[in-house]
Amino acid sequence: MKEKKTLLIAFSTQKGGAGKTALTVLMAGHFHYVKGYNVGVIDCDLPQFSTYNMRDRDRKIATSIDHYKLMAFNQLKTLNKKPYPILKSSPVDAITAAERMIRESPEDLDIIFFDLPGTLNSEGIIKTLSMIDFIITPVTADRMVLQSSLEFASLLNDNVISTGKSNIQGLYLIWNQVDSRERTDLYDTFNTLFGELGLHVLKTMIPDRKRFRHELTEEVRSIFRSTLFPVDKQLVKDTNLDLLADEIEELTGLNAYGEER
Ligand SMILES: Nc1ncnc2c1ncn2[C@@H]1O[C@H](COP(=O)(O)OP(=O)(O)OP(=O)(O)O)[C@@H](O)[C@H]1O
Ligand SMILES: [Mg+2]
């Protein structure tokens, strides 16, 4: 039997607002509730701990509104699994937190997603990043975000990955909040630049959609961002989230373990 290791994936960039937390929650949900993997999340999004706190809010709503109570019950019955665990941690202790989660989880965890800040300003954080298998850095077509994300990815590439002493198997940029009115040659131009810098870009681009801001609320409507349920099928359309999950599954080799799940 193949030895199975929990895959560690982090959405990380030093720039705020690029989409780290949104992508963490959406991918964790898709892999756990739709693709059937066992997922965990380590939330290092200090000081707001967005994902951890979202779970608290989600739970309150899901236990007080009949529609969501029934959904949660049906989901438990059909999937035969609980919501994925979320632990809060400081970035420096994130790997220790992940090891604890792996030890304490009744199921073998396939993937742990980390919502990590991208500050490379301490040995501790660099150590954490160097223990992660795949790092995905969201970029948007905004000068500040681009500059900051590129700086982060280049530093990581030059000072951590190329030393050969890290666990990092891949560092990828991902275009997020893509504006369809923007000239497509703008993205092509940047992709060429990224290539020249030795940086890889994921094929999947995530468009700018208002629904990314929709959380579970007491008003019953289709679900988008939630830690308890997957994105509503109708709402996945034209967000490319399903394609992103497929691309991540492919490039990390996760699907090679398919028969064991
Ligand atoms: N593809 C998208 N389309 C529209 N809005 C988006 C998209 N991705 C993220 N957003 C929104 O942009 C805002 C910032 O995203 P998010 O909180 O995920 O960023 P972050 O990188 O985690 O920021 P921080 O560094 O502050 O933690 C949020 O309101 C989120 O809903
Ligand atoms: Mg965040």
XYZ file of C-alpha atoms and ligand atoms in Angstrom:
293
model
C 0.000 0.000 0.000
C 1.190 3.478 -0.877
C 2.072 5.653 2.072
C -0.394 8.476 2.137
C 0.698 11.890 3.266
C -1.539 14.851 3.958
C -0.972 17.422 1.244
C -0.317 20.933 2.545
C -1.541 23.802 0.354
C -1.389 27.516 1.178
C -2.921 30.523 -0.512
C -0.407 33.179 0.317
C 0.711 36.646 -0.659
C 1.697 39.616 1.409
C -0.883 41.819 -0.289
C -4.200 42.204 1.533
C -7.444 41.734 -0.342
C -6.053 39.576 -3.175
C -8.369 36.676 -2.307
C -6.460 34.367 0.060
C -9.344 33.823 2.452
C -12.005 33.593 -0.256
C -10.024 30.979 -2.200
C -9.168 29.027 0.968
C -12.830 28.674 1.975
C -14.105 28.002 -1.539
C -11.463 25.376 -2.318
C -11.724 23.726 1.115
C -15.497 23.422 0.596
C -15.192 22.131 -2.947
C -12.619 19.472 -2.100
C -14.405 18.374 1.094
C -18.090 18.492 0.139
C -17.978 18.022 -3.650
C -14.845 16.044 -4.492
C -15.051 13.860 -1.390
C -11.575 14.464 0.036
C -11.048 14.865 3.771
C -9.980 18.446 4.316
C -8.726 20.579 7.194
C -8.083 24.309 7.404
C -5.482 26.148 9.491
C -6.498 29.769 9.801
C -3.517 32.076 10.358
C -5.360 35.142 9.141
C -4.440 37.279 12.157
C -6.056 39.152 13.795
C -9.444 38.673 12.123
C -9.329 34.844 11.798
C -11.932 35.149 9.041
C -12.474 31.456 8.325
C -12.603 30.382 11.961
C -15.087 33.126 12.748
C -17.090 32.369 9.613
C -17.568 28.810 10.898
C -18.998 30.230 14.145
C -21.445 32.413 12.239
C -22.311 29.568 9.837
C -23.048 27.226 12.739
C -25.346 29.704 14.444
C -27.332 30.157 11.252
C -27.353 26.464 10.399
C -28.743 25.564 13.823
C -31.404 28.250 13.925
C -32.908 28.294 10.430
C -34.977 25.209 9.501
C -33.983 25.290 5.837
C -30.266 25.048 6.693
C -30.877 22.550 9.528
C -32.464 20.218 7.002
C -29.671 20.815 4.503
C -27.036 20.006 7.117
C -28.923 16.852 8.106
C -29.271 15.699 4.495
C -25.642 16.438 3.795
C -24.517 14.424 6.804
C -26.711 11.556 5.627
C -25.610 11.538 1.989
C -21.928 12.364 2.418
C -21.586 10.525 5.694
C -19.037 13.046 6.862
C -18.856 16.069 9.100
C -17.812 19.606 8.193
C -14.068 19.986 7.865
C -12.120 21.026 10.991
C -10.724 24.565 11.278
C -7.965 25.477 13.738
C -6.671 28.943 14.532
C -2.929 29.363 14.692
C -0.177 31.910 14.514
C 1.722 31.633 11.212
C 4.830 30.477 13.062
C 3.014 27.568 14.730
C 0.944 26.600 11.693
C 2.778 23.338 10.973
C 2.515 22.224 14.607
C -1.205 23.009 14.445
C -1.505 20.946 11.257
C 0.330 18.012 12.856
C -2.077 18.183 15.788
C -5.038 18.250 13.421
C -3.710 15.211 11.545
C -3.162 13.332 14.837
C -6.565 14.176 16.249
C -8.635 13.680 13.120
C -10.623 10.433 13.145
C -10.239 10.272 9.342
C -7.001 10.342 7.337
C -6.766 13.919 6.121
C -6.045 14.271 2.400
C -5.432 18.023 2.302
C -4.830 20.832 4.765
C -5.337 24.346 3.432
C -3.548 27.224 5.153
C -4.698 30.828 5.037
C -1.231 32.340 5.569
C -0.038 35.917 5.576
C 2.749 36.450 3.087
C 5.091 38.447 5.223
C 8.540 36.981 4.840
C 9.796 39.043 7.730
C 10.709 36.347 10.205
C 12.575 33.079 10.240
C 9.495 31.435 11.750
C 7.212 32.346 8.867
C 9.774 31.366 6.254
C 10.149 28.030 8.040
C 6.368 27.507 7.917
C 6.198 28.351 4.221
C 9.094 26.059 3.469
C 7.189 23.110 4.972
C 4.156 23.586 2.697
C 3.870 21.391 -0.426
C 2.156 23.857 -2.766
C 1.891 27.619 -2.472
C -0.647 29.483 -4.557
C -0.327 33.256 -4.747
C -3.382 35.206 -5.890
C -2.719 38.195 -8.125
C -5.126 40.767 -9.471
C -4.604 43.219 -12.297
C -3.961 46.020 -9.859
C -0.527 47.590 -9.870
C -0.042 47.395 -6.098
C -1.242 43.809 -5.835
C 0.856 42.726 -8.791
C 3.966 44.390 -7.499
C 3.516 42.999 -4.032
C 2.588 39.464 -5.126
C 5.447 39.312 -7.597
C 7.887 40.485 -4.960
C 6.589 37.818 -2.578
C 6.753 35.016 -5.157
C 10.205 36.026 -6.404
C 11.636 36.233 -2.879
C 10.213 32.850 -2.064
C 11.510 31.398 -5.305
C 15.006 32.829 -4.966
C 15.554 32.492 -1.209
C 13.636 29.382 -0.256
C 12.714 27.144 -3.186
C 15.934 27.375 -5.172
C 18.014 26.458 -2.103
C 16.554 22.967 -2.499
C 16.094 22.767 1.274
C 12.367 23.329 1.383
C 9.427 20.957 1.004
C 7.815 23.235 -1.560
C 6.998 21.270 -4.707
C 5.322 24.113 -6.519
C 4.693 27.837 -6.365
C 1.938 29.108 -8.643
C 0.377 32.456 -9.269
C -3.350 32.597 -9.902
C -5.229 35.422 -11.557
C -8.158 36.425 -9.363
C -10.885 39.045 -9.750
C -10.360 39.010 -13.487
C -12.311 41.759 -15.185
C -13.690 40.569 -18.512
C -13.600 44.148 -19.823
C -9.836 44.247 -19.323
C -7.874 43.567 -22.498
C -6.899 39.912 -22.567
C -3.497 40.826 -23.983
C -2.793 42.526 -20.653
C -2.968 39.138 -18.934
C -0.888 37.555 -21.714
C 1.769 40.240 -21.339
C 2.002 39.630 -17.615
C 2.040 35.864 -18.062
C 5.070 36.273 -20.327
C 6.745 38.463 -17.710
C 6.005 35.894 -14.990
C 7.573 33.211 -17.176
C 10.709 35.298 -17.590
C 10.906 35.581 -13.797
C 10.675 31.813 -13.513
C 7.184 31.931 -12.029
C 4.382 29.567 -13.030
C 0.796 30.703 -13.501
C -2.265 28.488 -13.192
C -4.304 28.135 -16.383
C -7.561 28.757 -14.528
C -8.441 32.410 -14.036
C -11.062 33.417 -11.465
C -13.395 36.161 -12.666
C -14.567 39.112 -10.629
C -18.067 38.250 -9.399
C -20.207 40.000 -6.820
C -21.290 36.672 -5.363
C -17.831 36.194 -3.790
C -19.003 38.521 -1.064
C -22.176 36.509 -0.320
C -21.996 34.629 2.930
C -24.597 32.452 4.592
C -27.216 34.752 6.083
C -30.528 34.232 7.820
C -32.248 35.122 4.599
C -32.514 31.799 2.758
C -30.974 31.890 -0.697
C -28.440 30.028 -2.819
C -25.196 29.371 -1.010
C -21.872 30.781 -2.099
C -19.317 31.364 0.644
C -19.847 28.976 3.538
C -17.709 26.669 5.636
C -20.554 24.167 6.078
C -21.868 23.698 2.565
C -20.488 23.632 -0.960
C -21.186 26.445 -3.376
C -24.619 26.109 -4.966
C -24.226 24.314 -8.319
C -25.872 27.124 -10.260
C -23.505 29.645 -8.693
C -20.357 27.670 -9.500
C -21.092 28.294 -13.160
C -18.855 30.941 -14.674
C -16.730 31.310 -11.533
C -14.255 28.629 -12.694
C -14.002 27.311 -9.120
C -14.637 23.751 -10.302
C -11.903 24.113 -12.930
C -9.519 25.498 -10.326
C -10.142 22.498 -8.077
C -9.548 20.160 -11.041
C -6.309 21.947 -11.919
C -5.072 21.798 -8.306
C -6.011 18.112 -8.102
C -4.026 17.449 -11.251
C -0.896 19.443 -10.501
C -0.561 18.200 -6.912
C -1.030 14.591 -7.959
C -3.917 14.265 -5.485
C -5.922 12.189 -7.938
C -3.163 9.564 -7.983
C -4.485 8.424 -4.591
C -8.050 8.242 -5.913
C -8.555 4.537 -5.363
C -7.726 4.794 -1.664
C -10.552 7.148 -0.786
N -13.028 36.615 -7.707
C -13.569 37.536 -6.903
N -14.586 38.328 -7.344
C -15.125 39.261 -6.536
N -14.747 39.489 -5.286
C -13.735 38.747 -4.789
C -13.089 37.735 -5.555
N -12.130 37.156 -4.772
C -12.167 37.786 -3.576
N -13.126 38.745 -3.579
C -13.499 39.661 -2.499
O -12.425 40.542 -2.248
C -12.319 40.807 -0.859
C -10.926 40.412 -0.367
O -10.789 39.007 -0.497
P -10.165 38.130 0.685
O -10.724 38.539 2.000
O -10.285 36.725 0.291
O -8.662 38.640 0.569
P -7.406 38.280 1.508
O -6.263 38.093 0.582
O -7.753 37.159 2.410
O -7.246 39.621 2.328
P -6.513 39.849 3.762
O -5.062 40.002 3.460
O -7.149 41.099 4.260
O -6.788 38.655 4.623
C -13.427 40.026 -0.167
O -14.531 40.854 0.043
C -13.753 38.932 -1.181
O -15.070 38.498 -1.063
Mg -7.777 37.026 4.462
